[in-house]
Amino acid sequence: MTVAVRPAPRSFQEVILRLNAFWADRGCVILQPYDLEMGAGTFHPATTLRALGPAAWNAAYVQPCRRPADGRYGENPNRLQHYYQYQVILKPAPPDPQGLLLDCYRDLGLDPLRHDFRFVEDDWESPTLGAWGLGWEVWCDGMEITQFTYFQQVGGIACEVPSVELTLGLERLAMYILGVENVFDLPFNDPAAAAPLCYGDVFLRAEREFSAYNFEHADTATLLRQFEDAERECSALIAKGLAFPAYDQCIMASHRFNLLDARGVISVAERAAFIARVRALAKACCEAWLAGERAGGQPALAVG
Amino acid sequence: MPELLLELFSEEIPARMQARAAEDLARLVSAALASLSPADVRTFHGPRRLALVAQVAAATPEERTVERGPRAGAPEAALAGFLRKHGATREAVREEGGYLVLDRIVPSVPAAEVVARELPSLLRRFPWPKSMRWSGRSSFTWVRPLRRILCLLDGTVVPFALAEGDDDGHGLRAGNETEGHRFLAPGAFAVGGFADYRAELAARHVILDAAEREALIRRDAARLAEAEGLSVVEDPALVAEIAGLTEWPVALIGRIDEAFMDLPPEVLRTSMRVNQRYLSLRRPDGSAAPRFIVIANIAAADGGSAIVAGNERVLRARLADARFFWNEDLKRPLETLLPKLAEVTFHAKLGSQRDRVDRLVRLAGELAPLVGADRAKAERAALLCKADLVSGMVGEFPELQGVMGRYYALAHGEDGEVANAIRDHYAPRGAEDEVPAEPVSIALALADRLDQLAGFFAIGEKPTGSGDPFALRRAALGVVRIVRDNRVRLDLGHFVSADVLDFIAERLRVQLRAEGKRHDIVAAVLGRGVDGDLVRVLSLADALETFLASEDGANLRTAHARAVNILRIEERKDGRSHDDPPEAALFAAAEERALAAALDAVEPTLARELAEERFTEAMATLAALRAPLDAFFDRVTVNDPDSALRANRLRLLSRVRRAMARVADFSKLEG
């Protein structure tokens, strides 16, 4: 039985709160954002690592995403270099994940009898994670509001139990639900609160400053050195079977690469090589994590 | 005959894969159930289902066969082995024609049993371009999760399941239920037979037949457009895709913000088509109208106003993006993008796009005078023709390559012909596409293709029977069409190697065959020697075709065949050719002298007429050989006992062969 359509949320944060409540009610572990910079919620170890192996895993969380090259100095109403994704990972895939997602929309006030929901082919692939899956972009009235993927492979390893990954772009979804055309006008807290704030009040200055950093001021020599340090550290930790700390270094390397890319210092030919280096790290981390799981959740190699 | 109804109900199937999957289903089911002689096989496809209906025999026919065993009187062990192999007893064996034989009856099998046996393995090996796993308990894959199997034989469920050993087959087993529209008629319902199935789906807001959905989309879109005095820009591929995205298509019309109407119409249309699957509209004068048509998959409770409002908002954001690219791109003259082309690899062994541009400049410059183009303009167009590949707009919409280059060129004051060539050098892109007609465009379009062909042939990337990853056939066909349609006179052999020229000539033959023309005549003309001037080849072929249709031509061809045949046999016998000129002193018959005289007259005239490309006259000249050659064969015996006379006659025939070979290789003619 489907859930009833609720009145629409009134603010950005209410969208998040509703999502947390909805997925908590469906048995998910509600996690907090991972404390490292990353380009997409998929990079969170709760998705990348936990998608592997046989154990059941249902989790949902908000993840801030950094896309340095998407910075527009706060001048584009739809593009941000820092935004939020809501990420749901369901393993094993439930019997009717599409129905579950549609219930989630109803809970956010979107009525499928008034809107036009569509599942449009979109095969997902992350070259840096060595991951791919099949699924759709979910459209609401022509707008992509969710990326829906059945994971087939992560870290170059076939998923023993395929997971469903749902990724919702929170700003875009909230703008749609709240009828706002400029992200910076999005009500952040309750508009009836004593001090109502909009998205721009919270983030506009940061967007401007980070755009300047990403495109103009990030020191490329430092970034390159950090990339190489993270790469070396990652490999060293993998040798000790410490999958989680190693994977942190992989995330760091990946983000340094994104920053270097935004600074325009990576040529087309080098780009492929950088991606291959990150992928090699991700693959090794995934293998180390799986080896640890098989050994009962302990590091695969003796520590020290 | 019983009716077989099969439906495979899944999560959304990619639109582009549906039609092919329906064809595959028809083919595989027809093959797997061949013993039931399926008839009237029809398939249907849509976002969530593939369906098949067919008439099948109630059972396979009973078959009688005779198994032949050992010879009568063979050792006992041989018979025992034969009986063991067939699980038969000695009493069942009889003797026939000196052998021991066994009558066997393969009993009739009911249709339901055959269907239940064949379908699971058929579904397991279904050839989806990409398929997926969705459970750890089954290795059964499908394009997206398969949720139901409906399989009825005259209304009765054919029982089968996908489970196999440890594999739970996702718990899928054939039943009699399916589902209607996801939102308008949720839940499963039972089906009796095909008529019932189709009608019940329609009642539940699902139009089963994709062709019907397409027709509905066209009709409703046209109505909405007409109501505003507009017409829909035809786009059959898009309509087919939309029919693959909707089960219950409902056309709605929305507005494009006037603020975006100054963007190039190609940008509006591409952004709407690629990102949003909207149909574009045009005014009676052909200009882009500030409206779009979106096909929803639902008859919404509010008549679609929320859907239209939502789509309009999405489109504003999309077009704001397009506007951003347009404005940014306009700031930079194309020439300033050239350094970026050096970073774009054309092919690892053929360098960057910048390297390619350098080659195109040289080639277009050489071609320009041959096609009546201004050399400087052709070189300029070549220099700029790939620059838009690194513009923001083309990065977003690769299909706008060339189109954007033209706009950017014009915006920065480039010559009109140069700008047009930047756009048109990609033409013709396909069989339907027009061929460039302006001289500068012709020069660049030819340069682009000749460089592509020469380059890939040089690195050994020739197309194979199965693969042509660099679209070289299309490039060669483009050369053929550009040269033919514009009657471009040039020797392609000057620009490409012999194997590339052969490849182009092969495309010419294929093209002529597709047009229903006599491609063998072109083959014959090409057989007289490599000729890189396709216009000359074709006009000689035309003259030859007319000649062969005449009595003289047909007759001469027969006589020539006879001459060649005799020469082939005798030359093989002698182990040498007889290509020396015949000696007048050895002519014994008047017909020999007459034929030699005719050749004396024909050869220089023919050579002159061919050189001057007066091909019709050349054919008339050749016709003069007919009478003396016929007379020669009537009265003269080639294989004279006097070996000197014989050799001389062979030389005379060899001279005929040589003369005619200047026109064509007649042995290549068919029919």
Coordinates of C-alpha atoms in Angstrom, one line a residue, chain B residues 141-461:
Chain B
T141 CA 19.9 -11.3 -15.6
W142 CA 17.6 -9.0 -17.4
V143 CA 17.9 -5.5 -18.8
R144 CA 16.3 -4.2 -15.5
P145 CA 14.6 -6.3 -12.8
L146 CA 12.0 -8.6 -14.3
R147 CA 9.0 -8.6 -12.0
R148 CA 6.4 -10.8 -13.6
I149 CA 6.0 -13.4 -16.3
L150 CA 2.6 -13.9 -17.8
C151 CA 2.3 -17.1 -20.0
L152 CA -1.0 -18.4 -21.2
L153 CA -2.0 -21.1 -23.6
D154 CA -5.6 -20.5 -24.6
G155 CA -6.2 -18.8 -21.3
T156 CA -4.5 -21.4 -19.1
V157 CA -1.3 -20.7 -17.3
V158 CA 1.7 -22.6 -18.7
P159 CA 3.5 -23.5 -15.5
F160 CA 7.3 -22.8 -15.4
A161 CA 9.7 -21.2 -13.1
L162 CA 13.1 -19.6 -13.4
A163 CA 14.5 -21.3 -10.3
E164 CA 17.3 -23.8 -11.0
G165 CA 19.2 -25.7 -8.3
D166 CA 20.5 -23.2 -5.7
D167 CA 19.4 -20.3 -7.9
D168 CA 16.0 -19.0 -6.8
G169 CA 15.3 -17.4 -10.2
H170 CA 14.1 -14.3 -8.3
G171 CA 11.1 -16.5 -7.3
L172 CA 9.7 -15.8 -10.8
R173 CA 7.1 -18.2 -12.2
A174 CA 4.7 -17.9 -15.0
G175 CA 1.2 -16.8 -14.0
N176 CA -1.8 -15.0 -15.5
E177 CA -1.4 -11.6 -13.9
T178 CA 0.1 -8.3 -15.1
E179 CA -0.2 -4.6 -14.2
G180 CA -1.7 -1.6 -15.8
H181 CA -0.5 2.1 -15.5
R182 CA 1.7 2.5 -12.5
F183 CA -0.3 5.5 -11.1
L184 CA -3.6 5.5 -12.8
A185 CA -4.4 1.8 -12.3
P186 CA -2.0 0.4 -9.7
G187 CA -2.0 -3.3 -8.8
A188 CA -2.1 -6.6 -10.6
F189 CA -5.0 -8.1 -12.5
A190 CA -5.7 -11.5 -14.1
V191 CA -5.8 -11.9 -17.9
G192 CA -7.8 -14.5 -20.0
G193 CA -6.3 -14.2 -23.4
F194 CA -4.8 -11.7 -25.9
A195 CA -8.0 -9.8 -26.7
D196 CA -8.8 -9.5 -23.0
Y197 CA -5.2 -8.6 -22.2
R198 CA -5.1 -5.8 -24.8
A199 CA -8.5 -4.4 -23.8
E200 CA -7.9 -4.6 -20.1
L201 CA -4.6 -2.8 -20.4
A202 CA -6.3 0.0 -22.4
A203 CA -8.9 0.2 -19.7
R204 CA -6.0 0.5 -17.2
H205 CA -4.3 3.3 -19.2
V206 CA -1.7 1.3 -21.1
I207 CA -1.6 1.4 -24.9
L208 CA 0.1 -1.9 -25.8
D209 CA 1.1 -1.1 -29.3
A210 CA 4.1 1.3 -29.7
A211 CA 2.9 2.2 -33.2
E212 CA -0.5 3.2 -31.8
R213 CA 1.2 5.3 -29.2
E214 CA 3.3 7.0 -31.8
A215 CA 0.3 7.8 -33.9
L216 CA -1.5 9.2 -30.9
I217 CA 1.5 11.4 -30.0
R218 CA 1.7 12.7 -33.6
R219 CA -2.0 13.4 -33.8
D220 CA -2.3 15.1 -30.4
A221 CA 0.9 17.2 -30.9
A222 CA -0.4 18.3 -34.3
R223 CA -3.7 19.3 -32.8
L224 CA -2.1 21.4 -30.0
A225 CA 0.1 23.1 -32.5
E226 CA -2.7 23.8 -35.0
A227 CA -4.7 25.4 -32.2
E228 CA -2.0 28.0 -32.0
G229 CA -1.5 28.3 -35.7
L230 CA 1.8 26.4 -35.5
S231 CA 3.2 23.1 -36.8
V232 CA 5.3 20.4 -35.3
V233 CA 8.9 20.0 -36.5
E234 CA 9.0 16.4 -37.8
D235 CA 11.3 14.2 -35.7
P236 CA 10.4 10.5 -36.2
A237 CA 13.3 9.2 -34.1
L238 CA 12.2 11.4 -31.1
V239 CA 8.5 10.4 -31.4
A240 CA 9.6 6.7 -31.4
E241 CA 11.8 7.4 -28.3
I242 CA 8.9 9.1 -26.5
A243 CA 6.6 6.2 -27.4
G244 CA 9.2 4.0 -25.6
L245 CA 9.0 6.3 -22.5
T246 CA 5.2 6.4 -22.2
E247 CA 2.4 3.9 -21.7
W248 CA -0.3 6.5 -21.8
P249 CA 1.0 9.4 -23.8
V250 CA -0.7 12.8 -23.2
A251 CA 0.5 15.8 -25.2
L252 CA 0.8 19.1 -23.4
I253 CA 1.9 22.5 -24.8
G254 CA 4.2 24.8 -22.9
R255 CA 5.8 28.2 -23.5
I256 CA 9.4 29.1 -24.0
D257 CA 10.4 32.2 -22.3
E258 CA 10.6 35.0 -24.9
A259 CA 14.0 36.0 -23.4
F260 CA 15.5 32.9 -25.0
M261 CA 14.1 33.3 -28.4
D262 CA 17.2 35.1 -29.7
L263 CA 19.3 31.9 -29.2
P264 CA 19.9 30.1 -32.5
P265 CA 17.0 27.8 -33.4
E266 CA 19.3 24.8 -33.6
V267 CA 20.3 25.4 -30.0
L268 CA 16.7 25.7 -28.8
R269 CA 15.7 22.6 -30.6
T270 CA 18.8 20.5 -29.5
S271 CA 18.5 21.5 -25.9
M272 CA 14.8 20.7 -25.8
R273 CA 15.3 17.4 -27.7
V274 CA 18.4 16.0 -26.1
N275 CA 17.7 17.1 -22.5
Q276 CA 14.0 17.1 -22.3
R277 CA 12.5 15.1 -25.2
Y278 CA 10.3 18.0 -26.2
L279 CA 8.9 18.4 -29.7
S280 CA 9.7 21.8 -31.3
L281 CA 7.2 23.9 -33.1
R282 CA 7.5 26.4 -35.9
R283 CA 5.5 29.3 -37.3
P284 CA 4.0 29.2 -40.8
D285 CA 7.1 31.2 -42.0
G286 CA 9.4 28.5 -40.7
S287 CA 10.8 30.4 -37.8
A288 CA 11.0 28.8 -34.3
A289 CA 7.9 29.3 -32.3
P290 CA 8.1 30.1 -28.5
R291 CA 6.2 26.9 -27.7
F292 CA 7.2 23.3 -27.0
I293 CA 5.2 20.1 -26.7
V294 CA 5.9 17.7 -23.9
I295 CA 4.4 14.2 -23.9
A296 CA 3.5 13.2 -20.3
N297 CA 2.9 9.6 -19.3
I298 CA -0.2 10.4 -17.4
A299 CA -3.6 12.2 -17.7
A300 CA -3.1 14.3 -14.6
A301 CA -5.8 15.2 -12.1
D302 CA -5.4 18.9 -12.8
G303 CA -5.4 18.6 -16.6
G304 CA -1.6 18.8 -16.7
S305 CA -1.1 22.4 -15.5
A306 CA 1.4 21.4 -12.8
I307 CA 3.3 19.3 -15.3
V308 CA 3.4 22.1 -17.8
A309 CA 4.5 24.6 -15.2
G310 CA 7.2 22.2 -14.0
N311 CA 8.5 21.6 -17.5
E312 CA 8.6 25.3 -18.3
R313 CA 10.7 25.9 -15.2
V314 CA 13.1 23.1 -16.1
L315 CA 13.4 24.5 -19.6
R316 CA 14.2 28.0 -18.3
A317 CA 17.1 26.5 -16.3
R318 CA 18.3 24.5 -19.4
L319 CA 18.1 27.5 -21.7
A320 CA 19.9 29.6 -19.1
D321 CA 22.7 27.1 -19.3
A322 CA 22.6 27.3 -23.1
R323 CA 22.6 31.1 -23.0
F324 CA 25.7 31.0 -20.7
F325 CA 27.6 28.8 -23.2
W326 CA 26.5 31.0 -26.1
N327 CA 27.6 34.2 -24.4
E328 CA 30.9 32.8 -23.3
D329 CA 31.6 31.2 -26.7
L330 CA 30.9 34.5 -28.5
K331 CA 33.6 36.2 -26.5
R332 CA 36.3 34.2 -28.2
P333 CA 37.0 34.3 -31.9
L334 CA 37.4 30.7 -33.3
E335 CA 41.0 31.3 -34.0
T336 CA 41.9 31.7 -30.4
L337 CA 40.6 28.2 -29.7
L338 CA 43.2 26.6 -32.0
P339 CA 45.7 26.0 -29.3
K340 CA 43.1 24.0 -27.3
L341 CA 42.7 21.8 -30.4
A342 CA 46.3 20.6 -29.9
E343 CA 45.1 19.0 -26.6
V344 CA 42.3 17.0 -28.3
T345 CA 43.5 13.7 -29.7
F346 CA 42.0 12.8 -33.1
H347 CA 43.6 9.4 -33.0
A348 CA 46.7 8.3 -31.1
K349 CA 48.5 7.5 -34.4
L350 CA 47.1 10.4 -36.3
G351 CA 47.9 13.2 -33.9
S352 CA 45.7 15.9 -32.4
Q353 CA 42.8 17.8 -34.0
R354 CA 45.3 20.7 -34.5
D355 CA 47.5 18.4 -36.6
R356 CA 44.5 17.4 -38.5
V357 CA 43.6 21.0 -39.1
D358 CA 47.0 21.6 -40.6
R359 CA 46.5 18.8 -43.0
L360 CA 43.0 20.1 -43.9
V361 CA 44.4 23.5 -44.7
R362 CA 46.9 22.1 -47.1
L363 CA 44.4 19.7 -48.7
A364 CA 41.6 22.2 -49.0
G365 CA 44.0 24.7 -50.6
E366 CA 45.0 22.1 -53.2
L367 CA 41.4 21.1 -53.9
A368 CA 40.1 24.7 -54.1
P369 CA 41.1 25.5 -57.7
L370 CA 39.8 22.1 -58.8
V371 CA 36.3 22.8 -57.5
G372 CA 36.2 26.5 -58.5
A373 CA 36.7 27.8 -54.9
D374 CA 38.8 30.7 -53.7
R375 CA 41.9 29.2 -52.4
A376 CA 42.4 31.6 -49.5
K377 CA 38.8 31.1 -48.3
A378 CA 39.1 27.3 -48.5
E379 CA 42.2 27.5 -46.4
R380 CA 40.6 29.9 -43.9
A381 CA 37.6 27.6 -43.5
A382 CA 39.8 24.6 -43.0
L383 CA 41.8 26.4 -40.3
L384 CA 38.6 27.3 -38.4
C385 CA 36.4 24.3 -39.1
K386 CA 37.2 22.2 -36.0
A387 CA 37.6 25.1 -33.5
D388 CA 34.0 24.8 -32.2
L389 CA 34.8 21.3 -31.0
V390 CA 36.3 23.0 -27.9
S391 CA 33.6 25.6 -27.5
G392 CA 31.3 25.4 -24.5
M393 CA 28.1 24.7 -26.6
V394 CA 29.6 21.9 -28.6
G395 CA 31.0 20.4 -25.4
E396 CA 27.5 20.3 -24.1
F397 CA 25.8 19.3 -27.4
P398 CA 28.2 17.5 -29.7
E399 CA 25.5 17.3 -32.4
L400 CA 25.8 21.1 -32.9
Q401 CA 29.4 20.8 -34.3
G402 CA 29.7 22.9 -37.4
V403 CA 26.4 24.7 -36.8
M404 CA 27.9 26.6 -33.9
G405 CA 31.2 27.1 -35.7
R406 CA 29.2 28.9 -38.4
Y407 CA 27.5 31.2 -36.0
Y408 CA 30.7 32.0 -34.2
A409 CA 32.5 32.7 -37.4
L410 CA 29.8 35.1 -38.6
A411 CA 29.8 36.8 -35.3
H412 CA 33.5 37.6 -35.7
G413 CA 33.2 38.8 -39.2
E414 CA 34.3 35.8 -41.2
D415 CA 33.3 35.6 -44.8
G416 CA 29.9 34.0 -45.5
E417 CA 31.3 31.2 -47.7
V418 CA 33.9 30.4 -45.0
A419 CA 31.2 30.3 -42.3
N420 CA 29.0 28.1 -44.4
A421 CA 31.8 25.7 -45.1
I422 CA 32.5 25.4 -41.4
R423 CA 28.9 24.2 -41.0
D424 CA 28.5 22.3 -44.3
H425 CA 31.8 20.4 -44.4
Y426 CA 30.2 17.7 -42.2
A427 CA 27.5 17.1 -44.9
P428 CA 26.4 14.7 -46.1
R429 CA 26.1 13.0 -42.6
G430 CA 23.7 10.3 -43.8
A431 CA 21.9 9.1 -46.9
E432 CA 19.1 11.6 -46.4
D433 CA 21.4 14.6 -45.9
E434 CA 22.0 17.1 -48.6
V435 CA 25.4 17.5 -50.2
P436 CA 27.3 20.8 -49.9
A437 CA 27.0 22.9 -53.1
E438 CA 29.1 26.0 -52.5
P439 CA 32.6 25.7 -53.8
V440 CA 34.4 26.4 -50.6
S441 CA 32.2 23.9 -48.7
I442 CA 32.9 21.3 -51.4
A443 CA 36.6 21.8 -51.1
L444 CA 36.5 21.4 -47.3
A445 CA 34.1 18.6 -47.3
L446 CA 36.3 16.6 -49.7
A447 CA 39.4 17.5 -47.8
D448 CA 37.9 16.3 -44.5
R449 CA 36.9 13.0 -45.9
L450 CA 40.0 12.4 -48.0
D451 CA 42.2 13.1 -45.0
Q452 CA 40.2 10.8 -42.9
L453 CA 40.4 8.0 -45.4
A454 CA 44.1 8.5 -46.2
G455 CA 44.9 8.7 -42.5
F456 CA 43.1 5.6 -41.3
F457 CA 44.2 3.5 -44.3
A458 CA 47.8 4.6 -43.6
I459 CA 47.7 3.3 -40.1
G460 CA 46.1 0.0 -41.1
E461 CA 42.6 0.8 -39.8

